[in-house]
Short mmCIF file of C-alpha atoms in Angstrom, two decimals:
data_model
loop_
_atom_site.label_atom_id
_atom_site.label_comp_id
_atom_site.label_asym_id
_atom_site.label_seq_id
_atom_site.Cartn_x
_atom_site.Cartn_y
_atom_site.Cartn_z
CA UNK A 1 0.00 0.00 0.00
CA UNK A 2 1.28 3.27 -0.86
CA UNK A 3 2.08 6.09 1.89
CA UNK A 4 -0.54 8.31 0.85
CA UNK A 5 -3.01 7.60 -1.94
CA UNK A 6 -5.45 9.79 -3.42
CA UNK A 7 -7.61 9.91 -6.43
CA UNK A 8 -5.59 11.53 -9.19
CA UNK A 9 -8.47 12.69 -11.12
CA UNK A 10 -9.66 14.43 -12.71
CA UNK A 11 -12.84 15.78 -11.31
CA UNK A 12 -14.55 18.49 -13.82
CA UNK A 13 -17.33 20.13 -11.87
CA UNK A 14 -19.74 22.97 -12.94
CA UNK A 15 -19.11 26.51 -11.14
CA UNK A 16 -21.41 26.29 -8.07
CA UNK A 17 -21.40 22.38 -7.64
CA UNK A 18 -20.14 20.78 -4.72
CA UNK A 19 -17.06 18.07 -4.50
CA UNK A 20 -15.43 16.13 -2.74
CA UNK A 21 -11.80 14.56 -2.30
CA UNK A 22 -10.45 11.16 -0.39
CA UNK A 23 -6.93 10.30 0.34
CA UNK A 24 -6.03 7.58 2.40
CA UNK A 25 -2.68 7.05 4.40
CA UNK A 26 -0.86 3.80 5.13
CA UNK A 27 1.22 5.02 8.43
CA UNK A 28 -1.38 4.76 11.43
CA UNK A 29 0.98 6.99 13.77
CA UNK A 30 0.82 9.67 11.36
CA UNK A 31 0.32 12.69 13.58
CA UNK A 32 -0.48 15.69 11.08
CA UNK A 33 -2.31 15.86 8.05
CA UNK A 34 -2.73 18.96 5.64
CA UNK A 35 -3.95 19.97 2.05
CA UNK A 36 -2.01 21.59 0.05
CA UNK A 37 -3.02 23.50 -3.00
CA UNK A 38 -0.90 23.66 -6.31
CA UNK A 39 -1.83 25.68 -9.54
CA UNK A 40 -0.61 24.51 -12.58
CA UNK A 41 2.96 25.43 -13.24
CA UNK A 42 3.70 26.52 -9.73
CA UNK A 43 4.45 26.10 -6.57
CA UNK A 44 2.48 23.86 -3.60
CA UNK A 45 0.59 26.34 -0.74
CA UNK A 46 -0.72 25.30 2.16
CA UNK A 47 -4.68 25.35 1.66
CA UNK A 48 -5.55 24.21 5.52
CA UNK A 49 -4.24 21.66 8.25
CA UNK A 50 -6.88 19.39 8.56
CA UNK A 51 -7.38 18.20 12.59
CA UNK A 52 -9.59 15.51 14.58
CA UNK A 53 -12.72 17.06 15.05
CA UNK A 54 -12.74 18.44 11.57
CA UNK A 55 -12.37 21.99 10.60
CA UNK A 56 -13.77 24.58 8.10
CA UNK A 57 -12.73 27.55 5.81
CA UNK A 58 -15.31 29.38 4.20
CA UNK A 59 -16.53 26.98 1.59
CA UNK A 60 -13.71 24.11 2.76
CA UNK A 61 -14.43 21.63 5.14
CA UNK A 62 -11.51 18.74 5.99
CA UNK A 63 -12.02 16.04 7.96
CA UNK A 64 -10.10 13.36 9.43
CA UNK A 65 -11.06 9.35 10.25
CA UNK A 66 -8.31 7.85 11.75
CA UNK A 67 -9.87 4.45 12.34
CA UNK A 68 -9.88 4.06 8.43
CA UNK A 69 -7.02 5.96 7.79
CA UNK A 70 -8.73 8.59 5.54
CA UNK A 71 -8.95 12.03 5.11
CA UNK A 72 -11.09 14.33 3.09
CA UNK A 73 -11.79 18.01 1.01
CA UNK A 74 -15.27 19.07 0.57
CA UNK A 75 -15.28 22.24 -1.64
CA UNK A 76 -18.47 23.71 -1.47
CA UNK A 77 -20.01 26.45 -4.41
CA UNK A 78 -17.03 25.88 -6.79
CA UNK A 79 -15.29 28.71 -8.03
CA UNK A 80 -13.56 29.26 -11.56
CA UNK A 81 -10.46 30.07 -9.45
CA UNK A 82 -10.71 26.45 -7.61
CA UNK A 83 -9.29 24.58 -10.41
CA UNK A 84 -6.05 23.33 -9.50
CA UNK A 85 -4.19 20.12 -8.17
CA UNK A 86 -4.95 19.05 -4.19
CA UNK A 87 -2.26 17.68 -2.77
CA UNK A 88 -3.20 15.31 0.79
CA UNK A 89 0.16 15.70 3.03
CA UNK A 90 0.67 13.73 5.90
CA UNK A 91 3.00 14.55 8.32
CA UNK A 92 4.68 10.99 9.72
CA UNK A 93 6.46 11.20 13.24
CA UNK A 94 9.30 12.59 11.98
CA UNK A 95 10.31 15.64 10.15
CA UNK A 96 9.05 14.86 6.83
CA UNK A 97 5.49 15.35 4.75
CA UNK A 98 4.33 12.24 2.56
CA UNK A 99 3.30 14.18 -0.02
CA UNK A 100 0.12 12.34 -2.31
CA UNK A 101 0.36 12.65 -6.03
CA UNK A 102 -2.71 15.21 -5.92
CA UNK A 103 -6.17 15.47 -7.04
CA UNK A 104 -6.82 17.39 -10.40
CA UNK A 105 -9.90 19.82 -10.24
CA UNK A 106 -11.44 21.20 -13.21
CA UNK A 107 -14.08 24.00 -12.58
CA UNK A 108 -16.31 24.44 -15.92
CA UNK A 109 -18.19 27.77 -16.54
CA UNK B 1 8.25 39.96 2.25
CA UNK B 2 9.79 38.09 0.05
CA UNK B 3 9.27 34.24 0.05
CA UNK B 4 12.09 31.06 -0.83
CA UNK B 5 14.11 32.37 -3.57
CA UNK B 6 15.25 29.97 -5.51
CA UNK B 7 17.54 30.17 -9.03
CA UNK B 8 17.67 29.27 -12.14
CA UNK B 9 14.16 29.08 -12.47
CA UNK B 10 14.64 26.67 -15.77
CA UNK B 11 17.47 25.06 -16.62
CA UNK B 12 18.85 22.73 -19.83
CA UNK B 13 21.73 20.91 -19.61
CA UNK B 14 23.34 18.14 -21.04
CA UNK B 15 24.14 14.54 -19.78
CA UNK B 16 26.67 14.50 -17.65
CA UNK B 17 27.17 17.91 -16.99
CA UNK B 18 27.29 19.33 -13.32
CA UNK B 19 24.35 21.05 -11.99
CA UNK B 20 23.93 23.52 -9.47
CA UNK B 21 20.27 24.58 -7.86
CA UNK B 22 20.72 27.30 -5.59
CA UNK B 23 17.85 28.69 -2.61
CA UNK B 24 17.27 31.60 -0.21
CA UNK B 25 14.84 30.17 2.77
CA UNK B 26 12.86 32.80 4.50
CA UNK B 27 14.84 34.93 7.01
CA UNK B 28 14.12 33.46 10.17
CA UNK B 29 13.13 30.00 9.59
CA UNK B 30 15.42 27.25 10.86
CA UNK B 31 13.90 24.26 8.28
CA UNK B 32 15.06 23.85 4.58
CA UNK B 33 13.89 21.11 2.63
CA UNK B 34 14.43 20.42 -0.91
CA UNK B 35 11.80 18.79 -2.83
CA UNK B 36 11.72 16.87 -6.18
CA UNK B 37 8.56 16.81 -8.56
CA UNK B 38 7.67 14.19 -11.42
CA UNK B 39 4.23 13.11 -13.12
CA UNK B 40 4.90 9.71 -12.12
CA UNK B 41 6.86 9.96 -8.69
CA UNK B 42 4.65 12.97 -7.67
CA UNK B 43 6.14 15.32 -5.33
CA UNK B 44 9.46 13.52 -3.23
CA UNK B 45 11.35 14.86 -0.29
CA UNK B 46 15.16 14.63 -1.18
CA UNK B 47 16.89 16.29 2.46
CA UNK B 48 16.61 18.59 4.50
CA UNK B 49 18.10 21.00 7.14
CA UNK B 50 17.72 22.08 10.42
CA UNK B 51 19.87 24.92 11.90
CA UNK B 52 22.03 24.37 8.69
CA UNK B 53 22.40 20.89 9.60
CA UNK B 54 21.43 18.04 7.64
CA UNK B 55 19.20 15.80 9.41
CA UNK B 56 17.82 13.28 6.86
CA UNK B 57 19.19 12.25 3.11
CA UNK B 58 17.68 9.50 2.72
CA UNK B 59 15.98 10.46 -0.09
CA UNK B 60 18.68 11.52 -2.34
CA UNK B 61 18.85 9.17 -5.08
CA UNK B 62 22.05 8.39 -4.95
CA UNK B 63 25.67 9.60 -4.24
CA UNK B 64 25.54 11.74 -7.60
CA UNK B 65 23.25 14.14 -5.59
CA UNK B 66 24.85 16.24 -2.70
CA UNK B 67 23.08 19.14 -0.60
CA UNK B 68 25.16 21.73 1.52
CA UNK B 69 23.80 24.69 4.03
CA UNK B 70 26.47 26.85 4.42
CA UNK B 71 24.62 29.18 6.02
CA UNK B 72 20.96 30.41 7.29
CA UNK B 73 20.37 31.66 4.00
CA UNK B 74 21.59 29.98 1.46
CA UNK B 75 21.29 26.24 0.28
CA UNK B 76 22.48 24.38 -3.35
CA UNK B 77 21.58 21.47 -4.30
CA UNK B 78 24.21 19.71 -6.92
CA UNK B 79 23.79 16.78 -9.35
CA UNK B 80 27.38 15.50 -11.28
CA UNK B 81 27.27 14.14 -13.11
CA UNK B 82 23.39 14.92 -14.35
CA UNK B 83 21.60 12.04 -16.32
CA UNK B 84 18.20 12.73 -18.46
CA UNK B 85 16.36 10.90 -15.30
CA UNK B 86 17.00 13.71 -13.03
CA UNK B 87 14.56 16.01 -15.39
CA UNK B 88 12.22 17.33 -12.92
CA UNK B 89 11.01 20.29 -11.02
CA UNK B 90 13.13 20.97 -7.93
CA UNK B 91 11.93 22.48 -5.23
CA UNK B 92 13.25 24.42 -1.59
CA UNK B 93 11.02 25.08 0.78
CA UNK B 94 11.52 26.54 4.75
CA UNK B 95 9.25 26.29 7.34
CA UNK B 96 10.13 27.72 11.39
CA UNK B 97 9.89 25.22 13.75
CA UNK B 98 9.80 21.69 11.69
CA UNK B 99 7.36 20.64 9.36
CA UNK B 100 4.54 20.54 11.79
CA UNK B 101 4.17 23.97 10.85
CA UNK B 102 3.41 25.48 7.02
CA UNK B 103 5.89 25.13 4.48
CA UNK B 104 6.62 27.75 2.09
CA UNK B 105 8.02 26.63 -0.68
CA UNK B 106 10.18 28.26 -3.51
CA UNK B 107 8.68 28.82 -7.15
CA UNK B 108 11.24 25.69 -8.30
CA UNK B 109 13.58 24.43 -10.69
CA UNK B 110 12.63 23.13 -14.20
CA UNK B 111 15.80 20.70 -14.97
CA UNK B 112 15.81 19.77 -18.29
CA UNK B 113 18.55 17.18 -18.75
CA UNK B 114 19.28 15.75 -22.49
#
């Protein structure tokens, strides 16, 4: 099983639809888990940590499971500017991100 | 404020030619990693720094890759002799305070190698 494995994609969603994104993780002592955001051509940015009870930001909610060892994006009202890779980063007891391969969005007019 | 600075932004070079990658962290921060990107490999953690120290190579490829930190701000990364499977984006990132904590990463390096 691979570190961290997530849906490569892609997803092509209508402006205003809602999606959602998996990624599972193989280490079960992984501590810190994150998405990151990366626009075509450019560089990775941190889009939100994701934490146990789940958090939101604006129209982004993360959540975590750790019994099954899965996290998740929900991306509500897409926006034309939303389309871009998702990267799922798990952080895994020592000083190093696992970095998954990324989710491609597409957001159509 | 300016972020990771890291130069060239593209570079073309062929086989078996030295390269050098060069990056500026963010004044302050006491973690530099450097990062390698591929379609198939996805996005790969190569070393990285703490205090100018390195901590963990394991992920260099092998013993054609070398990182040094001279100092707080500056960091290369060095591939001789290069080989065409080393094309990829590079990238240098810092963080303060380990990578618990946002990492800001540099624009990258296109390597092109024929």
């Amino acid at each position: 099983r691979k570190e961290v494995e997530q849906d490569p994609g892609p997803f092509n969603v209508p402006e205003g639809a809602t999606v959602a994104f998996n990624c599972t993780y193989s280490n079960s002592a992984s501590q810190s888990f994150f998405w990151y955001r990366q626009d075509c051509r450019k560089e990775p940015k941190l889009l939100m940590s994701v934490y146990s009870s789940g958090n939101e930001d604006g129209r982004f909610t993360a959540q975590l499971n750790r019994a099954s060892q899965y996290i998740s994006l929900l991306i509500r009202d897409s926006k034309l500017s939303d389309s871009a890779t998702y990267l799922c980063v798990v952080h895994g007891g020592s000083y190093q991100l696992t970095f998954g391969k990324g989710t491609k969005l597409s957001v159509i007019p | 404020d300016a972020g990771v600075i890291q130069s060239p932004r593209h570079e073309v070079t062929e086989m078996g030619q030295e390269v050098t990658l060069r990056c500026k962290p963010i004044s302050g921060h006491d973690y530099l990693f450097w990062y390698r990107q591929t379609m198939m490999r996805g996005l790969e953690l190569l070393i990285y720094f703490n205090n100018n120290v390195p901590i963990d190579d394991s992920g260099m490829p092998e013993d054609r890759f070398s990182a040094k930190m001279p100092n707080a701000s500056f960091s290369t990364l060095k591939i001789q002799p290069s080989e065409p499977r080393d094309s990829a984006v590079y990238f240098c990132a810092s963080s303060l305070g380990g990578s618990y904590n946002e990492q800001f990463f540099g624009p990258g390096t296109r390597l092109t190698v024929l």
